[in-house]
Coordinates of C-alpha atoms in Angstrom, one line a residue:
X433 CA -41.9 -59.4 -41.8
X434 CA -40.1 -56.7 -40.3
X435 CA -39.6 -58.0 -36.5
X436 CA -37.9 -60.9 -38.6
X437 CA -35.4 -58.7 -39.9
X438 CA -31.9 -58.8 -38.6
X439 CA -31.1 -55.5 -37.3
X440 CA -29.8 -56.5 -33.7
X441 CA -26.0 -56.2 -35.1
X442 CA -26.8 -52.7 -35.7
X443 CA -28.6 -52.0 -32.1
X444 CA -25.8 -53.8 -30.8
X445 CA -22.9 -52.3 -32.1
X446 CA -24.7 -49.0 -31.1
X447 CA -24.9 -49.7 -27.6
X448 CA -21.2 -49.8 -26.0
X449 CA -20.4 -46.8 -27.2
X450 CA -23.9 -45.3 -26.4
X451 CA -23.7 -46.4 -22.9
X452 CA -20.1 -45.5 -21.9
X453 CA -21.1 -41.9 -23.2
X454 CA -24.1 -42.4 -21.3
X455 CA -22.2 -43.4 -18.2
X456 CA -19.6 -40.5 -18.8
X457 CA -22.4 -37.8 -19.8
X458 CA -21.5 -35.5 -16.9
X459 CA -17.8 -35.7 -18.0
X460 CA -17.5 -35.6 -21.9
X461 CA -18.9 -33.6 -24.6
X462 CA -21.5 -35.9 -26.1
X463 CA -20.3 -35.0 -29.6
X464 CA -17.4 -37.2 -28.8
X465 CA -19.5 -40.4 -29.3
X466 CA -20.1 -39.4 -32.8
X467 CA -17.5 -40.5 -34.8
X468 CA -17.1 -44.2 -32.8
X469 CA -21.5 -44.6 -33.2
X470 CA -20.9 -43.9 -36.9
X471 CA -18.0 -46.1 -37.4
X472 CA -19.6 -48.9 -35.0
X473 CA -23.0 -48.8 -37.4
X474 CA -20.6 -48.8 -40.5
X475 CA -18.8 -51.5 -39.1
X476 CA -21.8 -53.6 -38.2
X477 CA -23.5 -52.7 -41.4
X478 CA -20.3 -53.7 -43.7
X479 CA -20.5 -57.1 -41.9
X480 CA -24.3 -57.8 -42.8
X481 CA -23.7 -57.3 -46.2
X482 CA -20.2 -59.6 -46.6
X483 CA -21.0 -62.5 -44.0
X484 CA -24.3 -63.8 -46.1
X485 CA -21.7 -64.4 -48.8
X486 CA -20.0 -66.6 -46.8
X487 CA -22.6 -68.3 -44.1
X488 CA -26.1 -70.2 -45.0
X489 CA -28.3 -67.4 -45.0
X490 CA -29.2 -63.3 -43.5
X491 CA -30.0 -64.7 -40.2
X492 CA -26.9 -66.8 -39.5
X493 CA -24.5 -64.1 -41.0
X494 CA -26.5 -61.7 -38.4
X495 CA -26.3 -64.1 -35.2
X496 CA -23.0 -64.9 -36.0
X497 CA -22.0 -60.7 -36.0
X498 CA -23.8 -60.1 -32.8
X499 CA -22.0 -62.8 -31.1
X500 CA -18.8 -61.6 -32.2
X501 CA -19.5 -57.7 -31.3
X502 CA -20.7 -59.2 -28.1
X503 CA -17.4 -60.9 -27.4
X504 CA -15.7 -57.9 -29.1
X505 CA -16.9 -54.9 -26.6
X506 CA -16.8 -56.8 -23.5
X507 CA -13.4 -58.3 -23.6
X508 CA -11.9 -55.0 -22.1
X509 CA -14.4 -54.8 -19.6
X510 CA -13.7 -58.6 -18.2
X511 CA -10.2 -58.2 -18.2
X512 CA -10.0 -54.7 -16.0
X513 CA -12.8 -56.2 -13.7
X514 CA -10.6 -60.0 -12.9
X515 CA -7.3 -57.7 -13.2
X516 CA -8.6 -55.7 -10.7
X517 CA -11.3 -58.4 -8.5
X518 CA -9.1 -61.7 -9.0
X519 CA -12.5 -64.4 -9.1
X520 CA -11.9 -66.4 -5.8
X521 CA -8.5 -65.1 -5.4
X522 CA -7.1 -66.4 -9.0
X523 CA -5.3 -63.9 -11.2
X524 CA -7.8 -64.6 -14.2
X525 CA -7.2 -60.9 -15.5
X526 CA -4.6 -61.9 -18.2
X527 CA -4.4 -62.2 -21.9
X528 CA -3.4 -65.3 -21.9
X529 CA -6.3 -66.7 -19.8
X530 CA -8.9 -64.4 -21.4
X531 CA -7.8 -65.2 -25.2
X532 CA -8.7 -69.2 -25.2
X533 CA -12.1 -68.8 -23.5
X534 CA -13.1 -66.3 -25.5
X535 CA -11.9 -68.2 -28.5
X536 CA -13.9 -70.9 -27.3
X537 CA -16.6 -69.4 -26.5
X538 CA -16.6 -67.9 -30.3
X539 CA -16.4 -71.5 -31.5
X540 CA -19.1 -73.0 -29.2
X541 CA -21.0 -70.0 -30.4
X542 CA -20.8 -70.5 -34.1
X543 CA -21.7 -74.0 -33.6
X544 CA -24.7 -73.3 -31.5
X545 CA -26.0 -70.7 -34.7
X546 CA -25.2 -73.6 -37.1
X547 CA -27.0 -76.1 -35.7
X548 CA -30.4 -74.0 -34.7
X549 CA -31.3 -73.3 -38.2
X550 CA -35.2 -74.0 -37.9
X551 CA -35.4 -71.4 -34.3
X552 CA -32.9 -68.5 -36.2
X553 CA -36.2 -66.6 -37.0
X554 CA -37.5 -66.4 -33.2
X555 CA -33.6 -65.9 -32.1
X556 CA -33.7 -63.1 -34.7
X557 CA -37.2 -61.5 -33.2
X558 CA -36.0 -62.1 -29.1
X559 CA -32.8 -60.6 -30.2
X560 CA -34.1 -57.7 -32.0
X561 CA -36.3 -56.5 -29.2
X562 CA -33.4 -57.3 -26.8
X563 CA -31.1 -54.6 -28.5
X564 CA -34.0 -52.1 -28.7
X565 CA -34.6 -52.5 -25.1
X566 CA -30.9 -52.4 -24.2
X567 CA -30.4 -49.0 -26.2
X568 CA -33.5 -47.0 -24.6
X569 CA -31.5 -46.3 -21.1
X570 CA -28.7 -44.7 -22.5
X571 CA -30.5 -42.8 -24.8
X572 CA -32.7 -41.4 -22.3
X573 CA -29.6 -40.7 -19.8
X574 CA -28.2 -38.9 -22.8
X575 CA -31.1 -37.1 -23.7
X576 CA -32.5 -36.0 -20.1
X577 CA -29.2 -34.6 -19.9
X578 CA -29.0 -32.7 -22.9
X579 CA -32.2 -31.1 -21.9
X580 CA -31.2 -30.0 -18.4
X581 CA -28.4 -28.7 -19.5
X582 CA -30.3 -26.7 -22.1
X583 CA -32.6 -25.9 -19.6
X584 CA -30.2 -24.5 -17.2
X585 CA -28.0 -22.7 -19.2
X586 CA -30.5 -20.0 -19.5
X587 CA -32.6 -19.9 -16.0
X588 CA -30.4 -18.3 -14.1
X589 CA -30.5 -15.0 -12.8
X590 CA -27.6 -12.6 -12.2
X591 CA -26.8 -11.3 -8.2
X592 CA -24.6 -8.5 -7.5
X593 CA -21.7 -8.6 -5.2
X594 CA -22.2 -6.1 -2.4
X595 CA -19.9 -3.0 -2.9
X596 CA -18.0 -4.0 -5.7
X597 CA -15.7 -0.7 -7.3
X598 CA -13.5 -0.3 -9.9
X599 CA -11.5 1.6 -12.4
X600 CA -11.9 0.1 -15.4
X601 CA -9.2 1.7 -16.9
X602 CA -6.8 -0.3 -14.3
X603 CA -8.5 -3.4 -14.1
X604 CA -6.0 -6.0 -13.5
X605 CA -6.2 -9.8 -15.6
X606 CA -7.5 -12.0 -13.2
X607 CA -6.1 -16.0 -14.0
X608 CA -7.7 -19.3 -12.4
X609 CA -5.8 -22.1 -13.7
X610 CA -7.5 -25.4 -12.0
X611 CA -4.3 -27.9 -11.9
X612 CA -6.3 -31.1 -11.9
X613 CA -5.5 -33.6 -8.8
X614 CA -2.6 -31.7 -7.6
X615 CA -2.1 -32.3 -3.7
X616 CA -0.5 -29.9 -1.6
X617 CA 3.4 -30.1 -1.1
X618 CA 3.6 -32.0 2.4
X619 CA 1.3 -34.9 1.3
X620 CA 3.4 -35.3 -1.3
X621 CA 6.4 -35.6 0.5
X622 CA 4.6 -37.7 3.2
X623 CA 2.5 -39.9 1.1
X624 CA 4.2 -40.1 -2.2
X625 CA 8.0 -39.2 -1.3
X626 CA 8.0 -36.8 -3.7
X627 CA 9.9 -33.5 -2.6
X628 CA 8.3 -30.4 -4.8
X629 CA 9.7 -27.8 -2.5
X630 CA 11.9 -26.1 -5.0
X631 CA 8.7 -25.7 -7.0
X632 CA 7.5 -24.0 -4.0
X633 CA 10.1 -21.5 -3.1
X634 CA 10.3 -20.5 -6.8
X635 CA 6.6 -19.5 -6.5
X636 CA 7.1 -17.6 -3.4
X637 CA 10.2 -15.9 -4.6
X638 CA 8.3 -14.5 -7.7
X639 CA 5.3 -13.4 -5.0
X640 CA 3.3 -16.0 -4.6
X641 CA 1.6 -16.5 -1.1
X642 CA 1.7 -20.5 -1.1
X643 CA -1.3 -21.5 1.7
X644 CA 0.6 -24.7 2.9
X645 CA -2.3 -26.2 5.1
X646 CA -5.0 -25.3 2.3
X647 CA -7.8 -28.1 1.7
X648 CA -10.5 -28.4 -1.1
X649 CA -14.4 -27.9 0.0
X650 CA -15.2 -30.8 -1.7
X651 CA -13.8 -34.2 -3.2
X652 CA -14.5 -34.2 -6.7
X653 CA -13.8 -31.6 -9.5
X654 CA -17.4 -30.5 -10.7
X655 CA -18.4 -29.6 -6.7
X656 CA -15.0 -28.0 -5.9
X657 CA -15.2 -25.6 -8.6
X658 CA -18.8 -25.0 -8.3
X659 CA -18.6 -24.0 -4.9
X660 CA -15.7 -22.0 -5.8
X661 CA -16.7 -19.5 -8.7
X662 CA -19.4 -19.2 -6.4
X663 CA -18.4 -18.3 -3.3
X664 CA -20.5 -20.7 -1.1
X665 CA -21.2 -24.1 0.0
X666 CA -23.6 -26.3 -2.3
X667 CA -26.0 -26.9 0.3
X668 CA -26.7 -23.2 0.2
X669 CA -26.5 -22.7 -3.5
X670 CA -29.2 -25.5 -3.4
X671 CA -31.6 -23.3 -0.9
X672 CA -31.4 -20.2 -2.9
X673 CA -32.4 -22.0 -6.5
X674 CA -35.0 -23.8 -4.6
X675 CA -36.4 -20.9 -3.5
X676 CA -36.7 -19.6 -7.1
X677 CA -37.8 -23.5 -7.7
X678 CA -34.5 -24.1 -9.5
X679 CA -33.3 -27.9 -8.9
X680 CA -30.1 -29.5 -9.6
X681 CA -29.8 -29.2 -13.1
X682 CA -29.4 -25.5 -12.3
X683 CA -26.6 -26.4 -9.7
X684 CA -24.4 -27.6 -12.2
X685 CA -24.7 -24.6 -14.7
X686 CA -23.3 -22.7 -11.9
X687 CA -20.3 -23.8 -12.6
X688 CA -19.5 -22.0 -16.0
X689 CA -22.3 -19.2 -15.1
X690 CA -21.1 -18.5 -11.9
X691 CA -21.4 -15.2 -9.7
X692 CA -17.8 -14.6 -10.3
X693 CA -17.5 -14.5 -13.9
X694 CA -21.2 -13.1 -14.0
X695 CA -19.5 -10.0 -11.6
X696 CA -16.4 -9.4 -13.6
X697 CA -18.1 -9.3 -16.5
X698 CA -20.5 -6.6 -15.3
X699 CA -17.3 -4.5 -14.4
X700 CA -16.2 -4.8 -17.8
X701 CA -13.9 -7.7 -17.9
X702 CA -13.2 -10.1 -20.6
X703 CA -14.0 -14.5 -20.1
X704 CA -11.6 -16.6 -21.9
X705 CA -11.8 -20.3 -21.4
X706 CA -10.6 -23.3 -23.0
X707 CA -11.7 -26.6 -24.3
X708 CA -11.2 -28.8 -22.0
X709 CA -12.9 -32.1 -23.2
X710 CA -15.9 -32.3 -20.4
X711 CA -18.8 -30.3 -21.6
X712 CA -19.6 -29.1 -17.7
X713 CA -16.5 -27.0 -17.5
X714 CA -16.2 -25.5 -21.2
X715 CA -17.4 -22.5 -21.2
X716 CA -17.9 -22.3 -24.7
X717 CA -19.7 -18.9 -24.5
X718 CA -17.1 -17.2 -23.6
X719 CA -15.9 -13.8 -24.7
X720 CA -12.6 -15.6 -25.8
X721 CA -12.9 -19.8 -26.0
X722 CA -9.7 -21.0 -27.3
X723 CA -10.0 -24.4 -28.8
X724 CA -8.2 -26.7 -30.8
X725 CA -11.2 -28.6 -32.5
X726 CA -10.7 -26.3 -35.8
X727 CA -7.5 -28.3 -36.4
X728 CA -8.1 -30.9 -39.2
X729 CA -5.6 -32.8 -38.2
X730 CA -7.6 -33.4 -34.9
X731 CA -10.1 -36.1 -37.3
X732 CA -6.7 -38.4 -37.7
X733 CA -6.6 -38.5 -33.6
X734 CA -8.3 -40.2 -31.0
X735 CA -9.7 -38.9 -28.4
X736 CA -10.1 -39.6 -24.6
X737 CA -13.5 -40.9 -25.1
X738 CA -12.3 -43.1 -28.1
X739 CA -9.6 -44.4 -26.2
X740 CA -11.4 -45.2 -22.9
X741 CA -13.5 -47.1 -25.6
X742 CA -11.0 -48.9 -27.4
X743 CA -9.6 -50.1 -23.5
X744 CA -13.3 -51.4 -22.8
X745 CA -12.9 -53.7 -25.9
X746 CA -10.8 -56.8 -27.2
X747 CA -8.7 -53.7 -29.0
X748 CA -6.8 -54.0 -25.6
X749 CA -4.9 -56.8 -26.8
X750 CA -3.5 -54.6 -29.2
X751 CA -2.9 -51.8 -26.9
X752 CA -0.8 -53.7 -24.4
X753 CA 1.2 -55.6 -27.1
X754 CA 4.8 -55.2 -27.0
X755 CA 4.9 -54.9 -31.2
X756 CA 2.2 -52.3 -30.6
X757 CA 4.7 -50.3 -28.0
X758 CA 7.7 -51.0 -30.4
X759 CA 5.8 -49.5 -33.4
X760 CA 4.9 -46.5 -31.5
X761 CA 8.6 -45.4 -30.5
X762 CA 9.0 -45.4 -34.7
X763 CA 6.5 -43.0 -34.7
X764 CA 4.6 -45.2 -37.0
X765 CA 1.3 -45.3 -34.2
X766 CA -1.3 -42.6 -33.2
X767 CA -0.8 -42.3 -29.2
X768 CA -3.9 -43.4 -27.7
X769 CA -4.0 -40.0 -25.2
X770 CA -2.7 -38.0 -27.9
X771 CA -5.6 -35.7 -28.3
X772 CA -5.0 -35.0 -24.3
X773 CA -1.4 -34.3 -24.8
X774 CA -1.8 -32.1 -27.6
X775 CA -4.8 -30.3 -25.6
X776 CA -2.8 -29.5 -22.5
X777 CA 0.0 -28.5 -24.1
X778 CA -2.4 -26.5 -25.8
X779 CA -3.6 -24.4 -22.9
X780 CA -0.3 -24.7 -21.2
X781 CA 1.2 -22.8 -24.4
X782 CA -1.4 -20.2 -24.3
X783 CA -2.1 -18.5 -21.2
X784 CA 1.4 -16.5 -21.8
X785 CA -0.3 -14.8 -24.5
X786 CA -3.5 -14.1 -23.1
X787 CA -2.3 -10.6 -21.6
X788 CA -2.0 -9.5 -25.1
X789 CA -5.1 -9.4 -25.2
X790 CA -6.8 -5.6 -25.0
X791 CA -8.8 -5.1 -22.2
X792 CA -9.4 -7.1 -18.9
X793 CA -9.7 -10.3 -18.7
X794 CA -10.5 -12.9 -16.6
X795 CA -9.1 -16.8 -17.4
X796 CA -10.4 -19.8 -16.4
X797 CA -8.1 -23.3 -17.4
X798 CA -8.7 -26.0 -16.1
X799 CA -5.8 -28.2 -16.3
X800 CA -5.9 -31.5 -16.4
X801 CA -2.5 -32.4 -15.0
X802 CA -1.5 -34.4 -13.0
X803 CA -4.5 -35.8 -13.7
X804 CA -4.7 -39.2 -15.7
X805 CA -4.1 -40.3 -17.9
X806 CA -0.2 -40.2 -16.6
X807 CA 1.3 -39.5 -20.2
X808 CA 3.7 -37.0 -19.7
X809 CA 7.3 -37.7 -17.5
X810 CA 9.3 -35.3 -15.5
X811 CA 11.0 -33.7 -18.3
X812 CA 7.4 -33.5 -20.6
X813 CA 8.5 -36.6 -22.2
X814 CA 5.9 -38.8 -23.3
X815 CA 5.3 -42.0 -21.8
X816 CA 4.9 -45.1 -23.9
X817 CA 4.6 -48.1 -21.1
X818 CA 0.8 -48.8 -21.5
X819 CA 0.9 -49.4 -17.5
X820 CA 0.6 -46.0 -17.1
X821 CA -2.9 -45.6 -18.4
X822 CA -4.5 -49.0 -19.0
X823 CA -5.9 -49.2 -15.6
X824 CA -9.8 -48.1 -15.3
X825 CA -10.6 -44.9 -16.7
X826 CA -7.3 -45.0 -18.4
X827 CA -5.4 -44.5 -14.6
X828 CA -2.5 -47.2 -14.0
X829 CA -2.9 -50.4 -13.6
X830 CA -1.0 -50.7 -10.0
X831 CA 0.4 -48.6 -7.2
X832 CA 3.6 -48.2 -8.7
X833 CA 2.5 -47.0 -11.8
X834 CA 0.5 -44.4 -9.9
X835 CA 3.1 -43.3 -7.9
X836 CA 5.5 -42.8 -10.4
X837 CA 3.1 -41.4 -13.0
X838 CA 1.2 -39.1 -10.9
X839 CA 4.7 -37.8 -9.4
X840 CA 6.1 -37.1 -12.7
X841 CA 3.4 -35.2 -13.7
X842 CA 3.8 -33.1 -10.6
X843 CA 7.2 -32.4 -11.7
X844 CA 6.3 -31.5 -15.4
X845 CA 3.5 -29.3 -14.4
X846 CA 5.3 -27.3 -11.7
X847 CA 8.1 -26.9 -14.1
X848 CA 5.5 -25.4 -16.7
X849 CA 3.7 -23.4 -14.4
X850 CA 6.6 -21.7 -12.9
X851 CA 7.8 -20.7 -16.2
X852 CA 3.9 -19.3 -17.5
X853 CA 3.3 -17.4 -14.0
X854 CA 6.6 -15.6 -14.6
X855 CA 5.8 -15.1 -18.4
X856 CA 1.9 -13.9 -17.1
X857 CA 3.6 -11.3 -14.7
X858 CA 6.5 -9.9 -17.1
X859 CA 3.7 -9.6 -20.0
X860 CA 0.9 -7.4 -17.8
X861 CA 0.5 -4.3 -17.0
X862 CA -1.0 -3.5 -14.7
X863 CA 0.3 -6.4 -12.6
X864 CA -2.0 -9.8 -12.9
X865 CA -3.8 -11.6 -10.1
X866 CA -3.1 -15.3 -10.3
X867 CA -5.3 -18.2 -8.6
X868 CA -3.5 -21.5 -9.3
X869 CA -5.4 -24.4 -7.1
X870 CA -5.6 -27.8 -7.1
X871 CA -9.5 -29.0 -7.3
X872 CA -8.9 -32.4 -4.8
X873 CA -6.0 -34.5 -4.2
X874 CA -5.4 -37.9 -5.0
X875 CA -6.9 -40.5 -2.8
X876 CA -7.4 -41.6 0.9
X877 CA -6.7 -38.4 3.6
X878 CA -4.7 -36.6 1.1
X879 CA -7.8 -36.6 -1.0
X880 CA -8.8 -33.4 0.2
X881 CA -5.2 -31.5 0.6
X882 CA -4.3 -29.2 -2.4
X883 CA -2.1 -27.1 -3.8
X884 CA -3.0 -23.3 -3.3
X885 CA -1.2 -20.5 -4.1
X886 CA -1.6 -16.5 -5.1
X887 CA -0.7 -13.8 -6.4
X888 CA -2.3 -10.7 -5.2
X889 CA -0.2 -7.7 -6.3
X890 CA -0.3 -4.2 -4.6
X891 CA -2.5 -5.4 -1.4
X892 CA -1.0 -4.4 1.4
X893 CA -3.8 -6.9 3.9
X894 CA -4.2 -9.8 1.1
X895 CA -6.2 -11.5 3.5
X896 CA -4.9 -15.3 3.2
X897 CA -3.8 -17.6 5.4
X898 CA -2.3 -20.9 5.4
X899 CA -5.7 -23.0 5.6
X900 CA -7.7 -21.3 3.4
X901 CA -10.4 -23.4 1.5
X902 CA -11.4 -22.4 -2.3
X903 CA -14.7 -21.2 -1.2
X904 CA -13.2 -18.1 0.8
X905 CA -10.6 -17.7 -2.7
X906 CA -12.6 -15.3 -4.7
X907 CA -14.2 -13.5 -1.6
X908 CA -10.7 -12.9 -0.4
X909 CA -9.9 -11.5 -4.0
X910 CA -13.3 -9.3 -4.3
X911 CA -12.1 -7.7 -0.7
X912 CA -8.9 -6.9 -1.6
X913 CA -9.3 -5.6 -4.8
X914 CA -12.9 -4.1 -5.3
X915 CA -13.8 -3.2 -1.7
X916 CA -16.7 -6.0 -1.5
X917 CA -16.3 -6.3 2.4
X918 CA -17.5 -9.9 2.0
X919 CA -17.0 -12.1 5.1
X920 CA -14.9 -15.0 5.2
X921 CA -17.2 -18.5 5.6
X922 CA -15.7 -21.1 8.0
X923 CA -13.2 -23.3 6.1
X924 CA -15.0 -27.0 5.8
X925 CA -14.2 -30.2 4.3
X926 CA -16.9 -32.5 3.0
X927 CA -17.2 -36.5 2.2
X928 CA -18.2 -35.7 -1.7
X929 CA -20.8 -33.7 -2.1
X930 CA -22.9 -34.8 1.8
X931 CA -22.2 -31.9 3.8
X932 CA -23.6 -33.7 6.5
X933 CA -20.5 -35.2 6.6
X934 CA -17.4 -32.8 7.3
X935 CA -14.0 -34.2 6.9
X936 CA -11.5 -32.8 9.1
X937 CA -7.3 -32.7 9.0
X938 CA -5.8 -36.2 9.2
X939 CA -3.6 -35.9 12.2
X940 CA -0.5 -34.8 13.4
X941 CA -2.2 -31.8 11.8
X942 CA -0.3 -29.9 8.7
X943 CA 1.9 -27.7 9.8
X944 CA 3.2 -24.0 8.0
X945 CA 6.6 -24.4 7.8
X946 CA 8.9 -22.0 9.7
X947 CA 10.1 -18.9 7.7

């Protein structure tokens, strides 16, 4: 009959790769699961056709490939939860720990299969519903998503800025390049004891207005930039969908439909955007979306998701094996993050040449450096010490890696911004405006402290001042440049996304340096 058929391998090889996407869904393209799903089913299927050649019969060849895709996908997850949560204070989160009980447990699970050859049919039944039932929460996350985003995409309606002017034949480019997790300079000093102040004067000495006490609205990436491109506060972007009985599906969209671009478009500008490799900030309908996923070469690679994967599972052993890490300086490995390093060069490489583009044009990349995973050093160098991004969600595994991976990232990406502002400015005409921003810090009190700098050519009043949030960014813009005469919103701080909680300046407060 068909509930005795074996087809929990299948349903189970299915499911880790169906619920990390799941879990992820807000982050990752969901086409990124694709390839793994398909090569997980092949995988599984490929086993249920060789193992009854070697084992009694269909049933026993199928327990005995669930058991060891069971073992296979959670290994990765054991080992970062005990590395991470000792168990009662014992350092259990090791290899050599982990590999002898789960080789035991493999053994005492074979046996078990062997020796219940008169139950395998109801093991076969109870573990075929258990797979189906595992699989429907995931797909539903997936799919719910899907839809809302589908949904929202299309259900919302445009709003004017008041008093917006232009020429059009002067329009300037107009660049917001999101650096990913970059803190503001004194934190980093302070917290990290990493001086980036020669970073800093360059940017002021090619016009740059650095904001040295500037803070993000909002702790995470999605509701910074939200709030942002849109020139208010969630809690009141919530109140004005409501009222067109909008929810928060529609909340999201606002991110990559946003009453900036939706503004500068009507005045005639250009969008160009970028892959980025999380579906809610791609705008992929952009005028101009630059991408790398034509490449062919892009099928040999993995990608983030495919990596974070491959951590979650007992590929890790691979991954931190030191014939692994001597293989890979031969060049005879694929890097695990080496479709992120190849995108962010990427993006870094083309915003020079976006102001040969005719027309105006308004750029949104977001970066994501210094961001994990720490791959690139100081000089742009590549790292290949796997303690730099085999901690959760491919971060480090310890405060030491962190510190020195996230601070050589800040040097590499202030060494490559410098050098693309002043490319951006010599290529334009008329002269650019340029937004670069940090979206949130890194953790703790310096959470909440970014980098924030423009450039606002020909305004005699720009406007700014040193503890301007993102939310007053574009309104400062709109003033100076299309006579909007929008007012300024008070400068808050929130705990995530409760803005019923404000977060204020960690004391002794920040303080603009002198000069």
């Amino acid at each position: 009959m068909l509930k005795r058929i074996p087809y929990h391998p299948l349903l189970l090889a299915a499911f880790p790769v169906l619920q990390l996407a799941a879990h992820n869904i807000g982050q990752i393209d969901p086409g990124q699961a694709l390839r793994p799903l398909l090569i997980a089913l092949a995988a599984a299927a490929l086993g249920l056709v060789i193992l009854p050649v070697v084992l009694p019969s269909r049933q026993t060849a199928a327990l005995a490939l669930s058991l060891g895709l069971l073992l296979f996908f959670s290994y990765g997850h054991l080992y970062a939860l005990l590395k991470q949560d000792p168990l009662a204070g014992l350092g259990l989160g090791r290899h050599r720990y982990l590999v002898p009980a789960y080789a035991a447990l493999l053994l005492l699970g074979l046996w078990a299969i062997r020796r219940s050859k008169e139950h395998q049919a109801k093991f076969t039944q109870g573990l075929n519903w258990i797979a189906a039932a595992l699989l429907i929460l995931p797909v539903v996350q997936i799919g719910s998503f899907l839809t809302r985003q589908s949904a929202a995409s299309g259900s919302i309606a445009p709003e004017a800025l008041p008093a917006v002017s232009a020429e059009a034949a002067r329009l300037p480019d107009i660049y917001y390049i999101i650096l990913d997790m970059h803190t503001r300079s004194d934190a980093l000093l302070k917290d990290l004891g990493f001086d980036n102040s020669a970073f800093i004067r360059e940017m002021r000495e090619q016009g740059f207005y650095v904001a040295d006490c500037a803070r993000s609205n909002y702790e995470e990436t999605l509701s910074s930039l939200t709030s942002a491109l849109n020139l208010d506060y969630l809690s009141r972007l919530r109140l004005q969908l409501a009222a067109e009985g909008l929810g928060e599906g529609e909340v999201r969209a606002l991110m990559k439909n946003s009453l900036v671009r939706r503004n500068l478009e009507s005045l005639g500008y250009q969008t160009v955007a970028f892959q980025t490799g999380y579906i809610w900030s791609e705008m992929r309908d952009a005028d101009v979306f630059l991408s790398l996923s034509g490449d062919p070469l892009l099928l040999q690679r993995l990608t983030s998701f495919e990596s974070l994967l491959l951590e979650s599972s007992a590929y890790k052993l691979w991954l931190d094996s030191r014939y692994r890490a001597l293989i890979a300086q031969f060049g005879a490995e694929d890097f695990p993050h080496r479709d992120h390093v190849e995108l962010q060069l990427y993006i870094l490489d083309q915003l020079p040449r976006i102001a040969d583009i005719d027309g105006p044009t308004f750029t949104f990349a977001h970066v994501l450096i210094p961001h994990p995973p720490f791959v690139f050093g100081p000089d742009g160098e590549i790292r290949t010490d796997p303690g730099f991004y085999s901690g959760p969600q491919a971060g480090p595994i310890d405060e030491e890696y962190l510190r020195e991976g996230y601070t050589g990232q800040v040097a590499f990406i202030d060494s490559r911004m410098s050098e693309i502002a002043s490319e951006i400015i010599r290529a334009s005409d008329p002269p650019p405006i340029l937004i670069i921003q940090g979206d949130h810090g890194v953790s703790g009190h310096n959470r909440l402290q970014i980098l924030n700098m423009y450039y606002f050519p020909g305004v005699t009043d720009t406007g700014l001042y040193p503890n301007i949030t993102p939310v007053n960014s574009f309104r400062v813009l709109f003033n100076g440049y299309f006579g909007a005469e929008l007012e300024l919103l008070p400068d808050h701080s929130f705990d995530e996304v409760d803005e019923s909680v404000e977060v204020k300046e960690p004391k002794p407060a920040c303080q603009v340096p002198a000069g």
